[in-house]
Amino acid sequence: MAIWRNELTRMFAHLLCILAYGVVAVALAVGLPDYVPALEPVMAYGAGALAFLLFALLHGALARRAERNALYGELDELRVNLSEAEFRLERQSELLDSLAGDIASQEALGKELVLIRNLLGQLGRNTAQTAPQADPTPAGPAARGQHPENDETDDDEAEVAGPPAPKVDPELSESDVLNIVRWALKENRVDLYLQPVVSLPQRKIHYYEAFSRIRGPRGQIIEPGQYLKLAADAGLLPTIDNLLLFRCVQLVRRIRRGRNREQGPSFFVNISSHALADEQFFPQFTEFLELHRDLAHSMIFELSQADLIANQETVGPHLRRLFELGFAFSIDHVTRLDFDYKALAERGFQYMKIDAGALLGEADGVRSDIQMADVQQALARAGIQLIAGKVEHEDTVIGLLDVDIAFGQGYLFGRPKRSQDDIDEGRAAAAG
């Protein structure tokens, strides 16, 4: 209705203008002979008609200009409205993205909690005896907080590595160790220790191997060698391995949080034979990683050759799924070199760790009918990076350089040290 009213108003204004300059033209045609007697009436009429035409042209030009300005104004208003609509749409899109991210985070958190609950449930079911209610820390030097530092040289460490671990308390009894392990797992007292993997000869840190260590109430560290047999006898070892693997992934994820995913060192994370063979845990673990695909840029899963061979049929689908998610694999504790290296690379294995002594022919333990140089060439053709392990002496480095080994790992380059991020969070939690 308003549009029709505006159109009628505009038409009425045009008619008034036409009437006005029509009156002027007629007056000119009629009155001109009175002012100019010599002028023929026909000429006066022509002058009136010409004046009418000029007025009409001028009116048309002015009307078109006014309409054009009105259109420009409407276009400007439309642009403003469009910009406002785009801004509101962008805000709504950001809100939807935020809600989607929150939903995804809640889903990931839910799966994480389910996985933890199941693991702790297994721990409770498999525990032969309940953990004591009293302080599980035994008496002795470690219980009193006396933790000498590791006697090691000052190596250049990356910012993610903190101080060395306190020495293991040798006075712990078997029951003490098992009780502390149960308590620590339930209380989430698992720390991340990192050992550098460096390039040769520059010794620049490119990777870290991540180890999980169980920590008692007073800070004493329980090494795997102290609890493996005890946990196996108590039926706890599969659950402990699963919990440690999951905790290690959590800690690596925390270290990478807020950092550029494409930069910085990657982390080797070990998967045990128990985790690989657990048909209940490993599918859930894979689902958890599906919600954290960004970890594929910074995490490499490491399996021993024996575990890979023993569980090949069982874990094949799980490893294939992790490979599809973008995760790479490493194989260590190599004792045989009769691999199909191309097939290994096609399954996602991009790294192989062999002890430096075996690479240099100075130690037994690796069986092979081919020369190590041929093995290196086969690995290079398959795109698998060879890493020398257990490098402990400078002479070993010289030997590795002579046979073109590009990466090394061992005490010479740094012992496993607790992650600095893990230390900082522990201090913040204690302060809070």
PDB file of C-alpha atoms in Angstrom, residues 1-11:
ATOM      1  CA  MET A   1       0.000   0.000   0.000  1.00  0.00           C
ATOM      2  CA  ALA A   2       2.806   2.405   0.846  1.00  0.00           C
ATOM      3  CA  ILE A   3       4.448   1.741  -2.531  1.00  0.00           C
ATOM      4  CA  TRP A   4       1.271   2.654  -4.411  1.00  0.00           C
ATOM      5  CA  ARG A   5       0.892   5.797  -2.306  1.00  0.00           C
ATOM      6  CA  ASN A   6       4.443   6.843  -3.138  1.00  0.00           C
ATOM      7  CA  GLU A   7       3.877   6.199  -6.849  1.00  0.00           C
ATOM      8  CA  LEU A   8       0.664   8.241  -6.893  1.00  0.00           C
ATOM      9  CA  THR A   9       2.394  11.107  -5.085  1.00  0.00           C
ATOM     10  CA  ARG A  10       5.234  11.066  -7.608  1.00  0.00           C
ATOM     11  CA  MET A  11       2.806  11.022 -10.579  1.00  0.00           C
TER      12      MET A  11
END
